Amino acid sequence: MTRRVHEVMTNNPVTVEKLTSLAEAARVMRDADIGDVLVVDGGRLHGILTDRDLVIRAMADNRDPAETTVQAVCSPEPVTVKPDDYVDQAADLMRRHALRRLPVRTEDGELVGVVTLGDLTVERDPGSTLAAISAAEPDT
């Protein structure tokens, strides 16, 4: 039986408003032990900010993390999936767009989760090294 995105996604995505400073977004990522936050504008998806964005688009360009907002360096209008989409569809989107994570939102645009490469690996190849790493609890 083919599984749906809502069965494998990470619920309750971590979000920051688009005018949040990069420094604050980095603290949110650290505290939640995650590599990305969804950027919202009044609760609606605006973009996605990854730890890589912080390095490549901010630090490498000497942007002031206290003064630069996430909207200045995030990837705008990210590719998304719906909770009832098939896992295979999500994997295909990731492959075609070279993505590691996809925000999950309902028909009316409500953010309900994120499906990551790790989530899909745990689902599709549970015995793999990547699945073991993805499923492991972080060191504290």
mmCIF file of N, CA and C in Angstrom, residues 14-30 36-40 49-50 53-54 58-59 63-74:
data_model
loop_
_atom_site.group_PDB
_atom_site.id
_atom_site.type_symbol
_atom_site.label_atom_id
_atom_site.label_comp_id
_atom_site.label_asym_id
_atom_site.label_seq_id
_atom_site.Cartn_x
_atom_site.Cartn_y
_atom_site.Cartn_z
ATOM 1 N N VAL A 14 8.273 24.435 12.403
ATOM 2 C CA VAL A 14 8.781 25.614 13.098
ATOM 3 C C VAL A 14 8.803 26.764 12.093
ATOM 4 N N THR A 15 8.214 27.887 12.505
ATOM 5 C CA THR A 15 8.118 29.041 11.614
ATOM 6 C C THR A 15 8.717 30.279 12.266
ATOM 7 N N VAL A 16 9.107 31.222 11.420
ATOM 8 C CA VAL A 16 9.491 32.564 11.851
ATOM 9 C C VAL A 16 8.850 33.546 10.879
ATOM 10 N N GLU A 17 8.537 34.735 11.372
ATOM 11 C CA GLU A 17 7.996 35.778 10.511
ATOM 12 C C GLU A 17 9.088 36.302 9.597
ATOM 13 N N LYS A 18 8.699 36.818 8.444
ATOM 14 C CA LYS A 18 9.666 37.235 7.430
ATOM 15 C C LYS A 18 10.590 38.370 7.880
ATOM 16 N N LEU A 19 10.188 39.139 8.866
ATOM 17 C CA LEU A 19 11.030 40.243 9.340
ATOM 18 C C LEU A 19 11.903 39.850 10.538
ATOM 19 N N THR A 20 11.933 38.567 10.872
ATOM 20 C CA THR A 20 12.796 38.056 11.928
ATOM 21 C C THR A 20 14.251 38.201 11.496
ATOM 22 N N SER A 21 15.120 38.565 12.428
ATOM 23 C CA SER A 21 16.550 38.680 12.102
ATOM 24 C C SER A 21 17.145 37.296 11.860
ATOM 25 N N LEU A 22 18.213 37.271 11.094
ATOM 26 C CA LEU A 22 18.917 36.007 10.864
ATOM 27 C C LEU A 22 19.452 35.434 12.174
ATOM 28 N N ALA A 23 19.910 36.304 13.059
ATOM 29 C CA ALA A 23 20.428 35.836 14.347
ATOM 30 C C ALA A 23 19.342 35.114 15.135
ATOM 31 N N GLU A 24 18.148 35.679 15.175
ATOM 32 C CA GLU A 24 17.053 35.048 15.902
ATOM 33 C C GLU A 24 16.646 33.734 15.223
ATOM 34 N N ALA A 25 16.589 33.724 13.900
ATOM 35 C CA ALA A 25 16.242 32.493 13.175
ATOM 36 C C ALA A 25 17.268 31.403 13.460
ATOM 37 N N ALA A 26 18.540 31.764 13.524
ATOM 38 C CA ALA A 26 19.584 30.786 13.834
ATOM 39 C C ALA A 26 19.403 30.230 15.242
ATOM 40 N N ARG A 27 19.021 31.077 16.187
ATOM 41 C CA ARG A 27 18.774 30.606 17.558
ATOM 42 C C ARG A 27 17.573 29.648 17.590
ATOM 43 N N VAL A 28 16.543 29.970 16.816
ATOM 44 C CA VAL A 28 15.368 29.089 16.743
ATOM 45 C C VAL A 28 15.776 27.722 16.210
ATOM 46 N N MET A 29 16.584 27.707 15.136
ATOM 47 C CA MET A 29 17.060 26.441 14.575
ATOM 48 C C MET A 29 17.881 25.665 15.597
ATOM 49 N N ARG A 30 18.783 26.365 16.274
ATOM 50 C CA ARG A 30 19.618 25.701 17.288
ATOM 51 C C ARG A 30 18.760 25.101 18.396
ATOM 52 N N ASP A 36 16.272 24.008 9.305
ATOM 53 C CA ASP A 36 15.497 24.950 8.509
ATOM 54 C C ASP A 36 14.318 25.471 9.313
ATOM 55 N N VAL A 37 13.827 26.628 8.903
ATOM 56 C CA VAL A 37 12.573 27.160 9.428
ATOM 57 C C VAL A 37 11.749 27.624 8.238
ATOM 58 N N LEU A 38 10.448 27.520 8.390
ATOM 59 C CA LEU A 38 9.560 28.044 7.357
ATOM 60 C C LEU A 38 9.330 29.516 7.655
ATOM 61 N N VAL A 39 9.405 30.323 6.625
ATOM 62 C CA VAL A 39 9.251 31.765 6.763
ATOM 63 C C VAL A 39 7.815 32.113 6.398
ATOM 64 N N VAL A 40 7.144 32.789 7.315
ATOM 65 C CA VAL A 40 5.743 33.127 7.106
ATOM 66 C C VAL A 40 5.546 34.637 7.130
ATOM 67 N N LEU A 49 14.004 29.012 5.046
ATOM 68 C CA LEU A 49 15.371 29.413 5.369
ATOM 69 C C LEU A 49 16.091 28.192 5.923
ATOM 70 N N THR A 50 17.210 27.852 5.315
ATOM 71 C CA THR A 50 17.984 26.697 5.752
ATOM 72 C C THR A 50 19.305 27.149 6.366
ATOM 73 N N ASP A 53 21.417 28.408 3.694
ATOM 74 C CA ASP A 53 21.130 29.789 3.300
ATOM 75 C C ASP A 53 21.870 30.770 4.207
ATOM 76 N N LEU A 54 21.882 30.471 5.508
ATOM 77 C CA LEU A 54 22.583 31.354 6.449
ATOM 78 C C LEU A 54 24.064 31.481 6.086
ATOM 79 N N ALA A 58 24.236 34.697 3.516
ATOM 80 C CA ALA A 58 24.368 35.730 4.548
ATOM 81 C C ALA A 58 25.819 35.869 5.009
ATOM 82 N N MET A 59 26.335 34.848 5.666
ATOM 83 C CA MET A 59 27.692 34.952 6.203
ATOM 84 C C MET A 59 28.731 35.172 5.105
ATOM 85 N N ARG A 63 26.784 39.752 5.621
ATOM 86 C CA ARG A 63 25.567 40.412 6.087
ATOM 87 C C ARG A 63 25.523 40.378 7.609
ATOM 88 N N ASP A 64 25.046 41.441 8.192
ATOM 89 C CA ASP A 64 24.926 41.533 9.646
ATOM 90 C C ASP A 64 23.742 40.691 10.096
ATOM 91 N N PRO A 65 23.975 39.615 10.844
ATOM 92 C CA PRO A 65 22.874 38.728 11.226
ATOM 93 C C PRO A 65 21.856 39.376 12.163
ATOM 94 N N ALA A 66 22.255 40.414 12.868
ATOM 95 C CA ALA A 66 21.316 41.105 13.758
ATOM 96 C C ALA A 66 20.415 42.069 12.990
ATOM 97 N N GLU A 67 20.891 42.535 11.841
ATOM 98 C CA GLU A 67 20.149 43.537 11.067
ATOM 99 C C GLU A 67 19.460 42.976 9.824
ATOM 100 N N THR A 68 19.938 41.846 9.325
ATOM 101 C CA THR A 68 19.378 41.265 8.101
ATOM 102 C C THR A 68 18.177 40.398 8.460
ATOM 103 N N THR A 69 17.106 40.562 7.711
ATOM 104 C CA THR A 69 15.906 39.761 7.961
ATOM 105 C C THR A 69 15.956 38.465 7.156
ATOM 106 N N VAL A 70 15.175 37.498 7.603
ATOM 107 C CA VAL A 70 15.153 36.217 6.906
ATOM 108 C C VAL A 70 14.616 36.351 5.488
ATOM 109 N N GLN A 71 13.708 37.302 5.269
ATOM 110 C CA GLN A 71 13.171 37.441 3.908
ATOM 111 C C GLN A 71 14.247 37.851 2.908
ATOM 112 N N ALA A 72 15.335 38.441 3.373
ATOM 113 C CA ALA A 72 16.411 38.876 2.479
ATOM 114 C C ALA A 72 17.224 37.713 1.931
ATOM 115 N N VAL A 73 17.254 36.579 2.632
ATOM 116 C CA VAL A 73 18.099 35.472 2.190
ATOM 117 C C VAL A 73 17.375 34.145 2.038
ATOM 118 N N CYS A 74 16.107 34.077 2.421
ATOM 119 C CA CYS A 74 15.390 32.800 2.308
ATOM 120 C C CYS A 74 15.082 32.475 0.851
#
